[in-house]
mmCIF file of C-alpha atoms in Angstrom:
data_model
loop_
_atom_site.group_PDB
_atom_site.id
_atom_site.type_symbol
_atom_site.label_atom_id
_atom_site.label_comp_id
_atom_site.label_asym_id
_atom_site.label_seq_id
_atom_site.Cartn_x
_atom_site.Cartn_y
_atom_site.Cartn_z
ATOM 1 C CA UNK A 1 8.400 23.770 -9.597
ATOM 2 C CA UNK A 2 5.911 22.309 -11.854
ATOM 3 C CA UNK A 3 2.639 21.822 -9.775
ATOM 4 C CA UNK A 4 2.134 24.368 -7.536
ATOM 5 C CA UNK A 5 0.893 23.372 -4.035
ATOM 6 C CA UNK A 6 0.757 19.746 -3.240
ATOM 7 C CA UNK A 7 -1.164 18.979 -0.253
ATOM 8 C CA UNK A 8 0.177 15.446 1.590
ATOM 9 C CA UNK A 9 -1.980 14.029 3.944
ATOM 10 C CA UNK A 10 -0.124 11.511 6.461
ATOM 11 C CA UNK A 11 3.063 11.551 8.011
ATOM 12 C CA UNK A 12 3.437 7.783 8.518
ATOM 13 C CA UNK A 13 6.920 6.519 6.693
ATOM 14 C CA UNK A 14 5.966 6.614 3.616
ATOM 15 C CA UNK A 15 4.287 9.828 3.146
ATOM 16 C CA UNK A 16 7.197 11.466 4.617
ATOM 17 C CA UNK A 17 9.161 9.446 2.328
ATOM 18 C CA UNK A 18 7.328 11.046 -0.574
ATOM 19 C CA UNK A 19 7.129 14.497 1.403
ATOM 20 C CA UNK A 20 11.091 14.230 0.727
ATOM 21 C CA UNK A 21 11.164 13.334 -2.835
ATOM 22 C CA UNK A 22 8.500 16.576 -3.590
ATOM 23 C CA UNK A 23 11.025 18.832 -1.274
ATOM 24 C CA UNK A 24 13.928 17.046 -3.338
ATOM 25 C CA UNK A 25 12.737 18.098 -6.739
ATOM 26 C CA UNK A 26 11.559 21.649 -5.528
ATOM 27 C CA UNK A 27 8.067 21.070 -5.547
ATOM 28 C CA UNK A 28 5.477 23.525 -3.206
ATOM 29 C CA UNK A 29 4.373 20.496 -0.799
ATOM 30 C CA UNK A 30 2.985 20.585 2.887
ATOM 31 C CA UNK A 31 1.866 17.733 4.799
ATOM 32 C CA UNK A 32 -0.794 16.891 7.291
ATOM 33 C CA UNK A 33 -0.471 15.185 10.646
ATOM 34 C CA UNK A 34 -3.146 14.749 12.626
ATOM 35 C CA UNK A 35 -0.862 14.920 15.714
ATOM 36 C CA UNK A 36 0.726 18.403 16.107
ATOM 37 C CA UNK A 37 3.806 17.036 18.171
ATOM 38 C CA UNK A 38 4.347 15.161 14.563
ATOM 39 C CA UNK A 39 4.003 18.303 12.304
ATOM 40 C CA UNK A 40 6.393 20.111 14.538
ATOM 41 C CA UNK A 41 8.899 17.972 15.090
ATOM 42 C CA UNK A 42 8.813 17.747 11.049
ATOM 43 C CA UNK A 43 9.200 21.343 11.294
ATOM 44 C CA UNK A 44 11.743 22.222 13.771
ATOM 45 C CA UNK A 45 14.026 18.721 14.138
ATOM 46 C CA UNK A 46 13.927 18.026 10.195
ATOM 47 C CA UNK A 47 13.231 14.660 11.911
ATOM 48 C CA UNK A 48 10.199 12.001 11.810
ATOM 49 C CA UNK A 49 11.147 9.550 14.704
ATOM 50 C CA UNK A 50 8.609 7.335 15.208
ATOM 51 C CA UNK A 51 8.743 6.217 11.725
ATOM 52 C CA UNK A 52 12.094 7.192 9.855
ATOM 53 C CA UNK A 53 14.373 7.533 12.961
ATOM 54 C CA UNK A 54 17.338 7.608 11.148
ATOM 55 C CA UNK A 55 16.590 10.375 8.601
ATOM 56 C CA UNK A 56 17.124 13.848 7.945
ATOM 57 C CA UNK A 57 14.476 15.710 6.330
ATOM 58 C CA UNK A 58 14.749 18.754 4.038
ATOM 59 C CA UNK A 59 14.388 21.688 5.967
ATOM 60 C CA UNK A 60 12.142 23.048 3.009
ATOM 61 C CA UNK A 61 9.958 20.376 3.954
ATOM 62 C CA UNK A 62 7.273 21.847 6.035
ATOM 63 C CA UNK A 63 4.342 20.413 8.381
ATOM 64 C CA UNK A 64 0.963 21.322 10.092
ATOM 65 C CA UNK A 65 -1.526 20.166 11.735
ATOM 66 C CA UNK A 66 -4.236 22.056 10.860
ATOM 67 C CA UNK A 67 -5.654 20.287 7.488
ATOM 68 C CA UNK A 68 -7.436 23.561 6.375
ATOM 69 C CA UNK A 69 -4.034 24.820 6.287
ATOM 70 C CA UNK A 70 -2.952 22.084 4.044
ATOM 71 C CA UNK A 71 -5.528 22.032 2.012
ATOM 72 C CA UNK A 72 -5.315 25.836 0.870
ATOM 73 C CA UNK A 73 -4.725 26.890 -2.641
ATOM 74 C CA UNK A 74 -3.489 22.832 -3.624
ATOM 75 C CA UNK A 75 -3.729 21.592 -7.316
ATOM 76 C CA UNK A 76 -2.520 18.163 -5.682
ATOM 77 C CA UNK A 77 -4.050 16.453 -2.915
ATOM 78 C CA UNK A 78 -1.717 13.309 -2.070
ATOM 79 C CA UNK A 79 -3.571 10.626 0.314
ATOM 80 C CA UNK A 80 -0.962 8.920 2.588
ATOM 81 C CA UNK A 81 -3.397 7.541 5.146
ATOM 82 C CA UNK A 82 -4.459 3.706 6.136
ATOM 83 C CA UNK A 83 -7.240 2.690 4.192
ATOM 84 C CA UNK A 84 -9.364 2.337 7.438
ATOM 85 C CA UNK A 85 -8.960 6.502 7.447
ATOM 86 C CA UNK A 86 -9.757 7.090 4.083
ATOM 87 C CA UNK A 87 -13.222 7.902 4.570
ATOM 88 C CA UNK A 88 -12.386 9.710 7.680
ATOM 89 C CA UNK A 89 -9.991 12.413 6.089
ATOM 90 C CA UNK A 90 -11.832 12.483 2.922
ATOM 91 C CA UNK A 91 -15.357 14.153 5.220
ATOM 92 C CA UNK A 92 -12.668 16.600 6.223
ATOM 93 C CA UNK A 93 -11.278 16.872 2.830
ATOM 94 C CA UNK A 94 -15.168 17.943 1.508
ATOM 95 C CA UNK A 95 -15.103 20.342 4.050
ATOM 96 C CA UNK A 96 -12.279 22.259 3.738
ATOM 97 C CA UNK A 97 -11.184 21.788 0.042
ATOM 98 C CA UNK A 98 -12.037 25.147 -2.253
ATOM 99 C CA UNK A 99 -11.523 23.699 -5.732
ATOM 100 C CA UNK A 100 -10.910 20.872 -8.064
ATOM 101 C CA UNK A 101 -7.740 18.866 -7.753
ATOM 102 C CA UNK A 102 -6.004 15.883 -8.705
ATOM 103 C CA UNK A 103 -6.549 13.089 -5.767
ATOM 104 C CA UNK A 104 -3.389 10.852 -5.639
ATOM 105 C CA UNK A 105 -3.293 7.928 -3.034
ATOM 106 C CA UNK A 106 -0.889 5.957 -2.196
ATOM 107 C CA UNK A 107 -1.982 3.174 0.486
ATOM 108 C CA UNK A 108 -2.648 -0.754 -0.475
ATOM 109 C CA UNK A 109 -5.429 -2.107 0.810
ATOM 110 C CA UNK A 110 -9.621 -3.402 0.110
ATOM 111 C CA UNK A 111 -11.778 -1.767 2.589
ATOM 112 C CA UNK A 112 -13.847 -4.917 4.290
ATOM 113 C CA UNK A 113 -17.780 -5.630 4.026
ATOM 114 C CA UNK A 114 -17.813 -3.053 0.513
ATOM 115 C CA UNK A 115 -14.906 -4.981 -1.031
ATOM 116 C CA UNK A 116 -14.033 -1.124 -2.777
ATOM 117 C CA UNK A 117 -10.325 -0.607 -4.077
ATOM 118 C CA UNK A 118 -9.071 2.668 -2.933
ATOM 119 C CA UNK A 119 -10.139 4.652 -5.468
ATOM 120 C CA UNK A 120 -13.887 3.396 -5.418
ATOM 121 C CA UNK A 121 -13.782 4.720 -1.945
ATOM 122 C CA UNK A 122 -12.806 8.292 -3.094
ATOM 123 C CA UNK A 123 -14.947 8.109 -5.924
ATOM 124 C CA UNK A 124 -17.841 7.501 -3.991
ATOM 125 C CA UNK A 125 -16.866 9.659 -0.985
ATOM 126 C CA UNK A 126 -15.458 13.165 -1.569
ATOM 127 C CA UNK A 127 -17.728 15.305 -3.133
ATOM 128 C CA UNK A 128 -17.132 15.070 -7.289
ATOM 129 C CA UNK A 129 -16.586 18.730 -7.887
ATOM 130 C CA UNK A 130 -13.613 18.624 -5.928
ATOM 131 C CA UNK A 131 -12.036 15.679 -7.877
ATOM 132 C CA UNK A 132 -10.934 16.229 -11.434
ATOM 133 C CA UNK A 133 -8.685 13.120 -11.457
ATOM 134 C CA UNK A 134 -8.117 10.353 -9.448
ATOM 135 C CA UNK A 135 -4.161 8.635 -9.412
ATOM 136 C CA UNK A 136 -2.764 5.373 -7.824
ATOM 137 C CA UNK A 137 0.855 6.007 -7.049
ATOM 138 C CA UNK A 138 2.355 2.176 -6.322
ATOM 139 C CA UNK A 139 4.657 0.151 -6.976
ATOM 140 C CA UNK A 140 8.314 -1.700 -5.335
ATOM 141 C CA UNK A 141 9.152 0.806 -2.535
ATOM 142 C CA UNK A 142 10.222 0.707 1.340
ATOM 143 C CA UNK A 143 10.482 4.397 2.363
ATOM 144 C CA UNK A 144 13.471 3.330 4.329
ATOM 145 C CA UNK A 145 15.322 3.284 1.017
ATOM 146 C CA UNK A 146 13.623 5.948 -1.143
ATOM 147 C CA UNK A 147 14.468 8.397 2.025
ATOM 148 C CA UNK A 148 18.161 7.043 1.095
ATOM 149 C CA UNK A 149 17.695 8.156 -2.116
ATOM 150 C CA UNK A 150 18.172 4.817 -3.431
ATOM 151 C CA UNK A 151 16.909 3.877 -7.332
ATOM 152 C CA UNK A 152 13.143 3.305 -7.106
ATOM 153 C CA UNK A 153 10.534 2.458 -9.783
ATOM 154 C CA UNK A 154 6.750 3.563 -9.581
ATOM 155 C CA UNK A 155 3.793 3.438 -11.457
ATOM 156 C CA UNK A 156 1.163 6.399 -11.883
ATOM 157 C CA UNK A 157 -1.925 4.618 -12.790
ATOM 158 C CA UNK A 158 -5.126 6.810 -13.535
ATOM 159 C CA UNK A 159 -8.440 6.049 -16.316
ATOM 160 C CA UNK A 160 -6.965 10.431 -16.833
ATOM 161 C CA UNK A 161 -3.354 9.621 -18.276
ATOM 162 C CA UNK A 162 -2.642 13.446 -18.236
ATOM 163 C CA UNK A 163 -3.020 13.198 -14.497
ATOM 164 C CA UNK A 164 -0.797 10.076 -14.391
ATOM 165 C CA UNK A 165 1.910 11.931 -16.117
ATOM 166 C CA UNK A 166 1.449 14.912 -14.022
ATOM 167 C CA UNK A 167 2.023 12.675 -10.839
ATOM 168 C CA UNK A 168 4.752 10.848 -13.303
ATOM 169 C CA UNK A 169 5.966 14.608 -13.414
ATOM 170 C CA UNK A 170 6.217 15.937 -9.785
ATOM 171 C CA UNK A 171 7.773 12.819 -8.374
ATOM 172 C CA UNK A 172 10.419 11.922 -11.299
ATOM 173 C CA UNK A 173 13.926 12.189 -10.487
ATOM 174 C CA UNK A 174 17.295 10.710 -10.891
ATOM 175 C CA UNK A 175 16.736 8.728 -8.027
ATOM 176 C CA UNK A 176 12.888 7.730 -8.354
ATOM 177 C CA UNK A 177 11.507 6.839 -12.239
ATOM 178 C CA UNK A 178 7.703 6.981 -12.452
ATOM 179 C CA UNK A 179 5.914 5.295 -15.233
ATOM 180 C CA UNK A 180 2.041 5.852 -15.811
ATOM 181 C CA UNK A 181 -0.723 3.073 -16.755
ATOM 182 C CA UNK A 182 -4.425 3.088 -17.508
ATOM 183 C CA UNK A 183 -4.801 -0.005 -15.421
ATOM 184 C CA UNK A 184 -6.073 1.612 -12.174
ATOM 185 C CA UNK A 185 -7.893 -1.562 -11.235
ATOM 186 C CA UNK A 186 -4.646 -3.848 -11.650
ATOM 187 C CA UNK A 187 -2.463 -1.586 -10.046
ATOM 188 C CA UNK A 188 -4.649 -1.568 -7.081
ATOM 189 C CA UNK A 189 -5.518 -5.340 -6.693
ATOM 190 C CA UNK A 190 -1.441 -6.147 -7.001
ATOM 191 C CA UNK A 191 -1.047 -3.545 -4.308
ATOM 192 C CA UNK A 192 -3.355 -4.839 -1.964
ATOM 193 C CA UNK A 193 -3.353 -8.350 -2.191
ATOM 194 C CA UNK A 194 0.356 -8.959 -2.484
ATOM 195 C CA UNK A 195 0.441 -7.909 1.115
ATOM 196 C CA UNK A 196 -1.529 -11.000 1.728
ATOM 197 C CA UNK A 197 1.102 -13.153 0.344
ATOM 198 C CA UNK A 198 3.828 -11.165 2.320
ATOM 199 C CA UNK A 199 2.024 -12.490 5.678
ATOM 200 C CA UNK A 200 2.318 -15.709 4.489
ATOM 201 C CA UNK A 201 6.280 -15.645 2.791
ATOM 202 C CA UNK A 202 6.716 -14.046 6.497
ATOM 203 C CA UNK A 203 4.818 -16.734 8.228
ATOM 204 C CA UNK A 204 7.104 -19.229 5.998
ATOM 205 C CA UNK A 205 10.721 -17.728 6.849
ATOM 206 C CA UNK A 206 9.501 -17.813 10.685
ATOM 207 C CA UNK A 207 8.907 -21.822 10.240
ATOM 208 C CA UNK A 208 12.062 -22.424 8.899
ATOM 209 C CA UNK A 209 10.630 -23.719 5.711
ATOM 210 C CA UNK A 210 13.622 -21.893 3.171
ATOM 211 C CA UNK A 211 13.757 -20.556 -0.155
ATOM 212 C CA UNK A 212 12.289 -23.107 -1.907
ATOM 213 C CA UNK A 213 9.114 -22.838 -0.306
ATOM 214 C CA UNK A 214 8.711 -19.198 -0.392
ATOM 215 C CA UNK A 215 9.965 -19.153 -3.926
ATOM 216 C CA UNK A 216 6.588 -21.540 -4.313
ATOM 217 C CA UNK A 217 4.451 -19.504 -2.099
ATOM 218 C CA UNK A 218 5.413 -16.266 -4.039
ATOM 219 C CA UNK A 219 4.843 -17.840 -7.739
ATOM 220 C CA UNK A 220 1.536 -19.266 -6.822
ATOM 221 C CA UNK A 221 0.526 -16.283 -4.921
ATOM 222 C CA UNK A 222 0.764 -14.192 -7.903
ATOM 223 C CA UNK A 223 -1.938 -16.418 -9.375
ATOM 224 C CA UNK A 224 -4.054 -15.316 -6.835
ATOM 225 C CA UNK A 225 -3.848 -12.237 -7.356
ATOM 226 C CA UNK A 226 -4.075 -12.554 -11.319
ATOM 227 C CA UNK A 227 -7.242 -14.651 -10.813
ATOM 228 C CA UNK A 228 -9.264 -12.153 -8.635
ATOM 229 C CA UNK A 229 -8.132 -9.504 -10.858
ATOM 230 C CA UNK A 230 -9.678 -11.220 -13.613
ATOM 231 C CA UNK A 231 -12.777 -11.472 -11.746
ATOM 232 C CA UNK A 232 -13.189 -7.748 -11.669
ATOM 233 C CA UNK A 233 -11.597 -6.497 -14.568
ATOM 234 C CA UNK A 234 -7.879 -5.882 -14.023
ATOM 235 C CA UNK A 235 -5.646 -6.115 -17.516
ATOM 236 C CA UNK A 236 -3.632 -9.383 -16.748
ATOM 237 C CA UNK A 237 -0.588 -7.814 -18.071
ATOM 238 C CA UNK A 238 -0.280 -5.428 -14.912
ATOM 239 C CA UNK A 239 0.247 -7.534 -13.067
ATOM 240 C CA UNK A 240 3.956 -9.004 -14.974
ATOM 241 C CA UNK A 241 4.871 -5.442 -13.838
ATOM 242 C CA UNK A 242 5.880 -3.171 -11.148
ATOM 243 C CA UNK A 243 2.858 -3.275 -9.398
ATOM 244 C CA UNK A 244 2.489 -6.970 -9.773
ATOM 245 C CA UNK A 245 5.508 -8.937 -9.844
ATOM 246 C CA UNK A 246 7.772 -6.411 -8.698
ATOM 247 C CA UNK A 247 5.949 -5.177 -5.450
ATOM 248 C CA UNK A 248 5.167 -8.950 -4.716
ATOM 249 C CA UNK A 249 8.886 -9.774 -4.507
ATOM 250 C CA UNK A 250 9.956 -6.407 -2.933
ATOM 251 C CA UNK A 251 7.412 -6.989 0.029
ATOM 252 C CA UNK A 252 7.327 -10.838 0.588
ATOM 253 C CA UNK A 253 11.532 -10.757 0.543
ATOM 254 C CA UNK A 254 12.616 -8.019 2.433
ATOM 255 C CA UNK A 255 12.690 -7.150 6.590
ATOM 256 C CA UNK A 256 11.641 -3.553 5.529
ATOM 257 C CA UNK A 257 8.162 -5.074 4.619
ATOM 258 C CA UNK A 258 5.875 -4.759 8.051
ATOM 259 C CA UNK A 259 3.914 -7.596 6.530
ATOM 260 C CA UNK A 260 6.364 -10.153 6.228
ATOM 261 C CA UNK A 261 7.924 -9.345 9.650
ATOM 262 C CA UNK A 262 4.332 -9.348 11.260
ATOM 263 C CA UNK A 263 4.365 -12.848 9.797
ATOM 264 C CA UNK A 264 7.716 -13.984 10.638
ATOM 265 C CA UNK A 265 7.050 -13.285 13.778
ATOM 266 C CA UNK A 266 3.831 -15.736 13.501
ATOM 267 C CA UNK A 267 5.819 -18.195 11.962
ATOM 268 C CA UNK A 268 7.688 -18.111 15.099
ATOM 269 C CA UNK A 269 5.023 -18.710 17.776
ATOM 270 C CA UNK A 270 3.686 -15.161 18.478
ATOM 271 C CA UNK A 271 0.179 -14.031 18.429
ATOM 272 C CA UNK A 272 -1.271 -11.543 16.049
ATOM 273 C CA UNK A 273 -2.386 -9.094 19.144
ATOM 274 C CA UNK A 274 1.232 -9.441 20.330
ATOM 275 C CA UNK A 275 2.835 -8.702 17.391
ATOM 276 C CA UNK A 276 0.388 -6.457 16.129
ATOM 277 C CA UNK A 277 0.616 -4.172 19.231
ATOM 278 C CA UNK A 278 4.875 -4.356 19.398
ATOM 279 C CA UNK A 279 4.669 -3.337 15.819
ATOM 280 C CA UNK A 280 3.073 0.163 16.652
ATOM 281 C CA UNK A 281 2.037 0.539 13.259
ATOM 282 C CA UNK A 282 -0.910 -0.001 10.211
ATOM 283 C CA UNK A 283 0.112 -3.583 8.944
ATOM 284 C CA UNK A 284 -2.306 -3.361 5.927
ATOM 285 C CA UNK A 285 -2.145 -6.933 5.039
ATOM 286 C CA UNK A 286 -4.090 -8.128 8.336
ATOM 287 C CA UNK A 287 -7.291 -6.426 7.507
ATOM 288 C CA UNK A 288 -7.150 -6.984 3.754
ATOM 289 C CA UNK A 289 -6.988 -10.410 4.258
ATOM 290 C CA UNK A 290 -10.080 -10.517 5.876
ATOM 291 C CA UNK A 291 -11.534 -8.593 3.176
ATOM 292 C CA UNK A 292 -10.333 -10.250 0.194
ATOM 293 C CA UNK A 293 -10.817 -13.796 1.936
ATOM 294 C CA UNK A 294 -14.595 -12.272 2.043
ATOM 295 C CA UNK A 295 -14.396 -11.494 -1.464
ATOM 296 C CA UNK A 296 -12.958 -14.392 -3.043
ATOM 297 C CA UNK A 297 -15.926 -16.337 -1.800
ATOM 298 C CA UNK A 298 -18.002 -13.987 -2.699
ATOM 299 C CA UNK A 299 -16.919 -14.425 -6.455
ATOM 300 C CA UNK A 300 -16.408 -17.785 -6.399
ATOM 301 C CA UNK A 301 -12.422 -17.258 -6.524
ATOM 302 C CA UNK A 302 -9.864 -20.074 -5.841
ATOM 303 C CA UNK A 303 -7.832 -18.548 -3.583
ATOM 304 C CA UNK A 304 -6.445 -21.280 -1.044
ATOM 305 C CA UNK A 305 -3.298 -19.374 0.626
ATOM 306 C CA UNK A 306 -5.307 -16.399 1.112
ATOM 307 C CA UNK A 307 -7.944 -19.043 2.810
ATOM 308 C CA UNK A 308 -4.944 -20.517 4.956
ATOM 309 C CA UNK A 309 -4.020 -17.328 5.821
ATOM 310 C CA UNK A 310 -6.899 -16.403 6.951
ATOM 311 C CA UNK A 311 -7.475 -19.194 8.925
ATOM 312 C CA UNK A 312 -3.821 -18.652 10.892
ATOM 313 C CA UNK A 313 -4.663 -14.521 11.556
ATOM 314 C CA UNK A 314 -8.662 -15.249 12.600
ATOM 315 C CA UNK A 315 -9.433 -18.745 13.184
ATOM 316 C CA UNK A 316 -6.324 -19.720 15.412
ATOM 317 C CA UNK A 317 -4.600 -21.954 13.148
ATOM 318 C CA UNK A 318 -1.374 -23.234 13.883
ATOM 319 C CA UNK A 319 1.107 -22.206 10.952
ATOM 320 C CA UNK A 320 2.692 -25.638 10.624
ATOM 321 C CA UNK A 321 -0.517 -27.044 9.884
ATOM 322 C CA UNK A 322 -2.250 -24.750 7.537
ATOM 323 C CA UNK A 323 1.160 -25.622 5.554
ATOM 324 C CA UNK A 324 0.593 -29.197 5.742
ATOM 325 C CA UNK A 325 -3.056 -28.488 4.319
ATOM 326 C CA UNK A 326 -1.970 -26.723 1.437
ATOM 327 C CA UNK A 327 0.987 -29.049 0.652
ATOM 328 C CA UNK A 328 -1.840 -32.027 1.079
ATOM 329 C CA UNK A 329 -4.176 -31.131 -1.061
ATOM 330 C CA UNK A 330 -5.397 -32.263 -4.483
ATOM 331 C CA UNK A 331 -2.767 -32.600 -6.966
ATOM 332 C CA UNK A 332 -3.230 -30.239 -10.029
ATOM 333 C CA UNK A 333 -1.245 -30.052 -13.482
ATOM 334 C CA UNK A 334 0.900 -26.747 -13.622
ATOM 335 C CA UNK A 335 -0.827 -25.366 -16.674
ATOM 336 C CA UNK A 336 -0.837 -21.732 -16.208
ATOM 337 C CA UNK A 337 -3.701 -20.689 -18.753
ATOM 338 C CA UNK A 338 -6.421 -18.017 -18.558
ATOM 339 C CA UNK A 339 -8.165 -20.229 -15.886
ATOM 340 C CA UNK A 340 -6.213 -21.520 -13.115
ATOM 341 C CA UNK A 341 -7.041 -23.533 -10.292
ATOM 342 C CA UNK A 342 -4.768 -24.188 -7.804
#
């Protein structure tokens, strides 16, 4: 036990994913639902239906609904929520918390209208005495396979690098390897936006358009991603890593990824409020998409498969032809330098 207790907030898939890797290496961790019939089912069944049907939990793995509870005597406060809660939890989290700890989240998304990465938004709203350190914990991962206790990589990515490698620390394992960065910024901009490009290598598969075409949409994607980083600060070499590359290809490639199945299923003729309200879940990727489509304007960012995609999920757009439109448009030399248009 290194930490003490470790407070999880959110018992969506993958904070009960990570629940299981703290449990796994002995760790003193509790998490929050704010649905009591979730906490004790967590606490009685071992068992988290809704989202990990399939898996047993450790039985040292405990639950509550009662976020006092949860919050009591923790050195680790470990935000598994959607972004759209984040402000939510964190007024509870100012009322409730008794003392300084390190804030880890672990969602992917840019709230709309403020254009704030995730840890802007706990910066600016939980009260700063109760924060000594704030940690992004991202990187390749489908809680299907880290409950499986398959090989994972992560990255613990904090301005603090002591917290980083604290995180790195209580989540390290034979199973799950945790490397730390100063490159909070990066880390969260390939986090968020490569759910964007998920939609759309979703959106792809469902038209029948193959691997060469996703293998396009991917590669250019990422220079999305690298150019509004630049725009706000990001170190460009994040995003060659795990947090860049590697949760690009992890999410736009696999069925786990609720993006790119919310976007196959586009690709095949569905609406967004049908698939969105089958899915039953957050898919983060619709609502950043708004926001960073917002954004890039906003910063005068070339960003035109974001704009297509955008166009598809809010303006109506048939798939099929927002395709045509970027396949159509200006030619442009492949030159991949410092600035990039597309």
């Amino acid at each position: 036990m290194i930490m003490g207790k470790i407070a999880l907030l959110g018992t969506g898939s993958w904070g009960t994913a990570l629940g299981l890797v703290l449990a796994d290496n002995n760790e003193e961790v509790m998490m929050w639902s704010h649905r009591e019939e979730a906490a004790l089912e967590i606490n009685e069944q071992h068992r988290n239906h809704k989202y990990l049907p399939d898996i047993v939990l450790p039985e040292q793995l405990r639950a509550t609904s009662s976020i006092q509870e949860v919050l009591s005597g923790a050195n680790i406060v470990i935000l598994a929520v959607p972004t759209k809660a984040i402000r939510e939890v964190i007024g509870q989290i100012n009322q409730y918390l008794a003392q300084p700890v390190i804030v880890v989240h672990v969602s992917k998304g840019i709230e709309p209208e403020t254009n704030k990465r995730i840890s802007e938004i706990i910066a600016e709203a939980m009260d700063s005495t109760l924060v000594s350190a704030i940690v992004a914990l991202s990187g390749p991962s489908h809680a299907e396979e880290v409950c499986r206790r398959m090989p994972t990589t992560l990255t613990a990515a904090s301005t603090d690098i002591v917290a980083a490698q604290t995180v790195q620390n209580a989540f390290s394992n034979l199973n799950l390897r945790v490397y730390t960065h100063d490159d909070i910024i990066g880390t969260e901009i390939g986090g968020a936006l490569k759910n964007i490009i998920a939609l759309g290598a979703g959106i792809s598969d469902g038209l029948g358009n193959g691997d060469n075409a996703k293998a396009a949409l991917i590669t250019r994607g990422m220079r999305e991603i690298i150019r509004l980083g630049d725009a706000v600060g990001a170190d460009e070499g994040t995003f060659s890593g795990l947090t860049g590359i590697g949760d690009l290809i992890v999410t736009c490639t696999s069925q786990h990824s609720r993006n790119w199945r919310t976007g196959y299923r586009l690709g095949k003729g569905e609406t967004l409020e049908e698939v969105l309200e089958s899915v039953g879940m957050i898919v983060e990727g619709v609502r950043t998409t708004k926001a960073v489509y917002l954004w890039s304007k906003e910063l005068e960012v070339s960003m035109p498969i974001t704009t297509a995609i955008y166009g598809i999920l809010y303006e109506g757009k048939d798939p099929q032809v927002a395709v045509d439109e970027l396949m159509g448009r200006q030619k442009k030399a492949n030159i991949e330098l410092n600035i990039v248009i597309i």
